[in-house]
Amino acid sequence: MEEYKGTIAEIIFHNNENGYTVAVFETELEAFTVVGNLPAVSVGRHYRLRGEFTMHPTYGEQFAIREFEEELPSTEDGIRDFLASGAMKGVGRKTAAAIVERFGENTLQVIEEDPGQLCGISGIGPKTAAKISEAFKQHREFANITLYLQNYGINSHYAMKLYEVYGADTIQAIEENPYQLVDDIFGIGFKKADKIAEKMGIAHDDRFRIQSGIKFTLTYFAGEGNTFLPQEELCEKTGQMLDLPMQQIEDNIAEMAFTGEIHVENLDNRTVVFLMPYYLAEQNVCKCLSMINDAGLKPVAGKIDSLIQRTERSTGIFLSENQKHAVTSSLKMGVSVITGGPGTGKTTIINTIINILEDSGLKTAIAAPTGRAAKRITETSGHYASTIHRLLEYYFSESENRMRFGRTKENPLEYDAIIVDEASMIDLLLMNGLVSAIRPGTRLIIVGDSDQLPSVGAGNVLRDIIDSEYIYCTKLTEIFRQAKESMIVVNAHRINKGEYPDCNARDKDFFLLHRSREKDMLQTIKELCLTRLPDYYTDLSPVADIQVLTPVRKGLLGSINLNKELQEVLNPPNEALEEKTFGDRTFREGDKVMQIKNNYQMAWKNLEDFTEGEGVFNGDVGFIRKVDREFNELTVVYDEVRYVTYHFNQLEELELAYAVTVHKSQGSEFPIVIMPISWFPPMLATRNLLYTGVTRGKRVVVLVGSQNKLEGMVDNNRIKERYSGLVYRLRRIFSMETAGGDADDFDQMDQ
């Protein structure tokens, strides 16, 4: 690495959150652009920088900072600039000049060791002098900590996070147990902490290492959808990762269970291990469902059969016997489930239930797991639907520095009925938040397609509830006349039954374009989006109305590469279009983009009715209206009217959305869906993934690829098993109640 000593002359860009900086750095001989992490940087600060020069394709030669060391100035001019740079809060240029004029090159020594002398300067009293001294000490403290952490490969971004949590005790905390960083610092995982510990010489079999490894394994598999792991499997996988014998892992599991860090129990005749949040959530979901299911309900305004008939006459839509049964059970039961595939009338049933509840004066809420799903429900039902998070008044608690639900057991939802659609997407922790906030006496109606992909988060909530047979469930299987005319609907059901889809029927809406090579598939997808489909369906927009879905993110046919290729043909570079490169992504005016995390504090403005609000949600799709390089901002329009402004340092929340994974598409519908059918990993090339992708299409579905691979996906009914205890706990309640057990025994039944 090269090393340079100099001063920050100009700051081009600085991210306060992570310290990422682009600046002009002046040495005695030259000035050049530097990029890297410099927390709390300001003009006039002196640094010793280590790194290397790199060539950026757009911005030319830059010095990439790998390590830095701030140096305190020794000259009067340097000290004056340092004090006025913003490093010392409350000291402006005038005050800085007065202090340096009085104490000269001894200024910093006076500030640190004898700040009382500052009181002799006009405008500085004892309190101000103490604040200046404390700010200087904190500045020195953080600089020393940052320098220390660099020895262990911890950059300034994480140094800032560590200092915010541990303050002056940062070094002591790391030396005592570097593995606590995994729990305390977002972004530092087990592997990073393990490298730090190795550099510090911590023993390979240290109990902190083993116990952190156990939690890491449980957390990793929770990310794969599991709420627990069998103890034998946990010991095996953790032992392999740590290169330690299984017995040592087992001993530490026992110790962690004793201290309450994890929960161990016998479930379905095997010993299993939970992270405590998932164990407590499963317990609470079962308890709440039992209470809601057994509570008395406010009656509807008349006999249900008569109310259904009245609704049929007013809407002109008549229900089948099974649909009437679904409506009746939903109105009679505390908790009920309605499940079925496309075209089976779930929306009709929901609308009928809502009409009856509202006519009966019962206050009803409708919600879904994602903003896209909620919007679709609003459009199809004519009734407002919100996300579950918004229903539960999700907010940021500054005192706890984390997000919380405003609606809880102590502050429950004030509704007589709650309908939750797209329930296959609900994970265990979200379900726990929802049922905790529902008062007994409220109808909870759960609607979803249990054959779709399960939730991204841990748990198998909808399928577990259905399989337990504890909650009453109506299964819809009949496809109605209008839906029968759609090959999308017909083929979705064929796929779900393990039958091959009927493709390329004349004047229909489901096609397979045979291509055997991935290069040819990619080229065909580009042609379909650019010319072939827009030329035929002239009322549709090639960008807004055509959605490419893919099972994977990586590879030639993964969403990352597909987005680059489709951006190139659908919205190519143009001198008239501003763009911003962020990491490996380029965002250009006119691009189709997706929000990839829930941001409940992001402000938006509706330029149609001039209303304002907050909240942009994971999966929301919009279009870039403006890239403003002067103010480092990018504006995205959602739903054609909601304008959201992102600062350039927030662009990690956005991805291009010409192509998205099937998982990301859940809860959405698109006029035209295009999907490559090639070799994909067997765990992804499955029947229910194909089924989920196909059911996203409303008007046309075009598959591009191999007939053999398509049939292989239909044949692959390998549904990855998720370890979830919810189904067993619900079955226990069912068994207890069937046997006449006391509901008060619930809390003891898992002990």
PDB file of C-alpha atoms in Angstrom, residues 277-417:
ATOM      1  CA  PRO A 277     -37.680 -15.463  19.848  1.00  0.00           C
ATOM      2  CA  TYR A 278     -39.006 -18.275  17.636  1.00  0.00           C
ATOM      3  CA  TYR A 279     -39.901 -20.535  20.546  1.00  0.00           C
ATOM      4  CA  LEU A 280     -41.762 -17.733  22.321  1.00  0.00           C
ATOM      5  CA  ALA A 281     -43.472 -16.733  19.058  1.00  0.00           C
ATOM      6  CA  GLU A 282     -44.726 -20.277  18.382  1.00  0.00           C
ATOM      7  CA  GLN A 283     -46.041 -20.534  21.930  1.00  0.00           C
ATOM      8  CA  ASN A 284     -47.790 -17.191  21.720  1.00  0.00           C
ATOM      9  CA  VAL A 285     -49.297 -17.733  18.255  1.00  0.00           C
ATOM     10  CA  CYS A 286     -50.875 -20.977  19.466  1.00  0.00           C
ATOM     11  CA  LYS A 287     -52.175 -19.392  22.650  1.00  0.00           C
ATOM     12  CA  CYS A 288     -53.641 -16.384  20.836  1.00  0.00           C
ATOM     13  CA  LEU A 289     -55.239 -18.477  18.072  1.00  0.00           C
ATOM     14  CA  SER A 290     -56.836 -20.666  20.734  1.00  0.00           C
ATOM     15  CA  MET A 291     -58.223 -17.652  22.615  1.00  0.00           C
ATOM     16  CA  ILE A 292     -59.519 -15.936  19.455  1.00  0.00           C
ATOM     17  CA  ASN A 293     -61.023 -19.180  18.163  1.00  0.00           C
ATOM     18  CA  ASP A 294     -62.919 -19.909  21.380  1.00  0.00           C
ATOM     19  CA  ALA A 295     -64.235 -16.416  22.155  1.00  0.00           C
ATOM     20  CA  GLY A 296     -67.807 -15.252  21.696  1.00  0.00           C
ATOM     21  CA  LEU A 297     -68.535 -13.093  18.622  1.00  0.00           C
ATOM     22  CA  LYS A 298     -70.753 -10.132  17.858  1.00  0.00           C
ATOM     23  CA  PRO A 299     -73.639 -11.482  15.764  1.00  0.00           C
ATOM     24  CA  VAL A 300     -74.275 -10.507  12.168  1.00  0.00           C
ATOM     25  CA  ALA A 301     -77.556  -8.780  11.294  1.00  0.00           C
ATOM     26  CA  GLY A 302     -79.699 -11.786  10.477  1.00  0.00           C
ATOM     27  CA  LYS A 303     -79.498 -15.344   9.258  1.00  0.00           C
ATOM     28  CA  ILE A 304     -76.340 -15.923   7.249  1.00  0.00           C
ATOM     29  CA  ASP A 305     -78.150 -17.661   4.376  1.00  0.00           C
ATOM     30  CA  SER A 306     -80.435 -14.651   3.959  1.00  0.00           C
ATOM     31  CA  LEU A 307     -77.505 -12.234   4.149  1.00  0.00           C
ATOM     32  CA  ILE A 308     -75.668 -14.176   1.433  1.00  0.00           C
ATOM     33  CA  GLN A 309     -78.757 -14.101  -0.795  1.00  0.00           C
ATOM     34  CA  ARG A 310     -79.149 -10.351  -0.266  1.00  0.00           C
ATOM     35  CA  THR A 311     -75.504  -9.785  -1.218  1.00  0.00           C
ATOM     36  CA  GLU A 312     -75.892 -11.986  -4.307  1.00  0.00           C
ATOM     37  CA  ARG A 313     -78.902  -9.968  -5.463  1.00  0.00           C
ATOM     38  CA  SER A 314     -77.153  -6.631  -4.911  1.00  0.00           C
ATOM     39  CA  THR A 315     -73.925  -7.643  -6.683  1.00  0.00           C
ATOM     40  CA  GLY A 316     -75.351  -9.970  -9.332  1.00  0.00           C
ATOM     41  CA  ILE A 317     -72.679 -12.544  -8.422  1.00  0.00           C
ATOM     42  CA  PHE A 318     -73.970 -15.902  -7.214  1.00  0.00           C
ATOM     43  CA  LEU A 319     -71.909 -18.230  -5.062  1.00  0.00           C
ATOM     44  CA  SER A 320     -71.421 -21.981  -5.323  1.00  0.00           C
ATOM     45  CA  GLU A 321     -72.332 -24.174  -2.351  1.00  0.00           C
ATOM     46  CA  ASN A 322     -68.679 -24.451  -1.316  1.00  0.00           C
ATOM     47  CA  GLN A 323     -68.251 -20.686  -1.515  1.00  0.00           C
ATOM     48  CA  LYS A 324     -71.358 -20.192   0.629  1.00  0.00           C
ATOM     49  CA  HIS A 325     -69.909 -22.680   3.076  1.00  0.00           C
ATOM     50  CA  ALA A 326     -66.679 -20.632   3.235  1.00  0.00           C
ATOM     51  CA  VAL A 327     -68.633 -17.447   3.946  1.00  0.00           C
ATOM     52  CA  THR A 328     -70.766 -19.136   6.596  1.00  0.00           C
ATOM     53  CA  SER A 329     -67.834 -20.709   8.447  1.00  0.00           C
ATOM     54  CA  SER A 330     -65.915 -17.406   8.380  1.00  0.00           C
ATOM     55  CA  LEU A 331     -68.822 -15.592   9.984  1.00  0.00           C
ATOM     56  CA  LYS A 332     -69.470 -18.287  12.596  1.00  0.00           C
ATOM     57  CA  MET A 333     -65.908 -19.113  13.644  1.00  0.00           C
ATOM     58  CA  GLY A 334     -63.468 -17.076  15.691  1.00  0.00           C
ATOM     59  CA  VAL A 335     -60.646 -18.118  13.338  1.00  0.00           C
ATOM     60  CA  SER A 336     -61.132 -19.613   9.885  1.00  0.00           C
ATOM     61  CA  VAL A 337     -59.026 -20.345   6.810  1.00  0.00           C
ATOM     62  CA  ILE A 338     -60.022 -20.162   3.146  1.00  0.00           C
ATOM     63  CA  THR A 339     -57.506 -21.669   0.735  1.00  0.00           C
ATOM     64  CA  GLY A 340     -57.545 -22.315  -3.002  1.00  0.00           C
ATOM     65  CA  GLY A 341     -55.741 -21.702  -6.262  1.00  0.00           C
ATOM     66  CA  PRO A 342     -56.419 -19.117  -8.988  1.00  0.00           C
ATOM     67  CA  GLY A 343     -59.928 -18.884 -10.384  1.00  0.00           C
ATOM     68  CA  THR A 344     -61.551 -20.584  -7.393  1.00  0.00           C
ATOM     69  CA  GLY A 345     -63.364 -17.487  -6.203  1.00  0.00           C
ATOM     70  CA  LYS A 346     -61.402 -16.311  -3.162  1.00  0.00           C
ATOM     71  CA  THR A 347     -61.944 -12.636  -4.073  1.00  0.00           C
ATOM     72  CA  THR A 348     -65.695 -13.176  -4.514  1.00  0.00           C
ATOM     73  CA  ILE A 349     -65.855 -14.775  -1.065  1.00  0.00           C
ATOM     74  CA  ILE A 350     -63.879 -11.934   0.528  1.00  0.00           C
ATOM     75  CA  ASN A 351     -66.164  -9.322  -1.033  1.00  0.00           C
ATOM     76  CA  THR A 352     -69.261 -11.172   0.173  1.00  0.00           C
ATOM     77  CA  ILE A 353     -67.907 -11.426   3.713  1.00  0.00           C
ATOM     78  CA  ILE A 354     -67.005  -7.718   3.757  1.00  0.00           C
ATOM     79  CA  ASN A 355     -70.459  -6.692   2.527  1.00  0.00           C
ATOM     80  CA  ILE A 356     -72.204  -8.775   5.191  1.00  0.00           C
ATOM     81  CA  LEU A 357     -69.929  -7.517   7.973  1.00  0.00           C
ATOM     82  CA  GLU A 358     -70.353  -3.883   6.966  1.00  0.00           C
ATOM     83  CA  ASP A 359     -74.130  -4.231   6.563  1.00  0.00           C
ATOM     84  CA  SER A 360     -74.133  -5.676  10.088  1.00  0.00           C
ATOM     85  CA  GLY A 361     -72.284  -2.632  11.430  1.00  0.00           C
ATOM     86  CA  LEU A 362     -69.185  -4.666  12.251  1.00  0.00           C
ATOM     87  CA  LYS A 363     -65.917  -2.772  11.864  1.00  0.00           C
ATOM     88  CA  THR A 364     -63.658  -4.676   9.473  1.00  0.00           C
ATOM     89  CA  ALA A 365     -59.984  -4.408   8.520  1.00  0.00           C
ATOM     90  CA  ILE A 366     -58.374  -5.987   5.447  1.00  0.00           C
ATOM     91  CA  ALA A 367     -54.630  -6.556   5.315  1.00  0.00           C
ATOM     92  CA  ALA A 368     -51.887  -8.382   3.428  1.00  0.00           C
ATOM     93  CA  PRO A 369     -48.187  -9.007   4.080  1.00  0.00           C
ATOM     94  CA  THR A 370     -46.904  -6.675   1.327  1.00  0.00           C
ATOM     95  CA  GLY A 371     -47.806  -3.301  -0.106  1.00  0.00           C
ATOM     96  CA  ARG A 372     -48.272  -4.801  -3.579  1.00  0.00           C
ATOM     97  CA  ALA A 373     -50.679  -7.432  -2.295  1.00  0.00           C
ATOM     98  CA  ALA A 374     -52.622  -4.830  -0.295  1.00  0.00           C
ATOM     99  CA  LYS A 375     -52.893  -2.600  -3.359  1.00  0.00           C
ATOM    100  CA  ARG A 376     -54.171  -5.506  -5.472  1.00  0.00           C
ATOM    101  CA  ILE A 377     -56.831  -6.344  -2.872  1.00  0.00           C
ATOM    102  CA  THR A 378     -57.939  -2.705  -2.842  1.00  0.00           C
ATOM    103  CA  GLU A 379     -58.239  -2.733  -6.645  1.00  0.00           C
ATOM    104  CA  THR A 380     -60.117  -6.047  -6.877  1.00  0.00           C
ATOM    105  CA  SER A 381     -62.422  -5.636  -3.890  1.00  0.00           C
ATOM    106  CA  GLY A 382     -63.045  -1.900  -3.864  1.00  0.00           C
ATOM    107  CA  HIS A 383     -62.296  -1.925  -0.124  1.00  0.00           C
ATOM    108  CA  TYR A 384     -59.165  -0.356   1.353  1.00  0.00           C
ATOM    109  CA  ALA A 385     -56.497  -2.849   2.383  1.00  0.00           C
ATOM    110  CA  SER A 386     -53.274  -2.052   4.214  1.00  0.00           C
ATOM    111  CA  THR A 387     -50.097  -3.954   4.938  1.00  0.00           C
ATOM    112  CA  ILE A 388     -50.120  -5.931   8.169  1.00  0.00           C
ATOM    113  CA  HIS A 389     -47.263  -3.741   9.397  1.00  0.00           C
ATOM    114  CA  ARG A 390     -49.262  -0.580   8.823  1.00  0.00           C
ATOM    115  CA  LEU A 391     -52.348  -2.135  10.421  1.00  0.00           C
ATOM    116  CA  LEU A 392     -50.203  -2.842  13.486  1.00  0.00           C
ATOM    117  CA  GLU A 393     -48.822   0.749  13.392  1.00  0.00           C
ATOM    118  CA  TYR A 394     -45.186  -0.227  12.975  1.00  0.00           C
ATOM    119  CA  TYR A 395     -42.883   2.557  14.158  1.00  0.00           C
ATOM    120  CA  PHE A 396     -39.317   3.352  15.186  1.00  0.00           C
ATOM    121  CA  SER A 397     -38.779   3.535  18.933  1.00  0.00           C
ATOM    122  CA  GLU A 398     -35.968   6.003  19.538  1.00  0.00           C
ATOM    123  CA  SER A 399     -35.613   4.969  23.183  1.00  0.00           C
ATOM    124  CA  GLU A 400     -35.011   1.335  22.152  1.00  0.00           C
ATOM    125  CA  ASN A 401     -33.379   2.151  18.811  1.00  0.00           C
ATOM    126  CA  ARG A 402     -35.514  -0.432  16.995  1.00  0.00           C
ATOM    127  CA  MET A 403     -38.810  -0.908  15.190  1.00  0.00           C
ATOM    128  CA  ARG A 404     -41.871  -1.898  17.220  1.00  0.00           C
ATOM    129  CA  PHE A 405     -45.571  -2.543  16.684  1.00  0.00           C
ATOM    130  CA  GLY A 406     -47.813   0.156  18.109  1.00  0.00           C
ATOM    131  CA  ARG A 407     -50.711  -2.290  18.321  1.00  0.00           C
ATOM    132  CA  THR A 408     -50.049  -5.013  20.891  1.00  0.00           C
ATOM    133  CA  LYS A 409     -51.808  -7.094  23.514  1.00  0.00           C
ATOM    134  CA  GLU A 410     -51.806  -4.000  25.741  1.00  0.00           C
ATOM    135  CA  ASN A 411     -53.043  -1.753  22.909  1.00  0.00           C
ATOM    136  CA  PRO A 412     -55.104  -4.095  20.708  1.00  0.00           C
ATOM    137  CA  LEU A 413     -56.710  -3.484  17.342  1.00  0.00           C
ATOM    138  CA  GLU A 414     -60.231  -2.103  17.548  1.00  0.00           C
ATOM    139  CA  TYR A 415     -62.012  -4.198  14.928  1.00  0.00           C
ATOM    140  CA  ASP A 416     -64.795  -6.756  14.955  1.00  0.00           C
ATOM    141  CA  ALA A 417     -63.269  -8.691  12.057  1.00  0.00           C
TER     142      ALA A 417
END
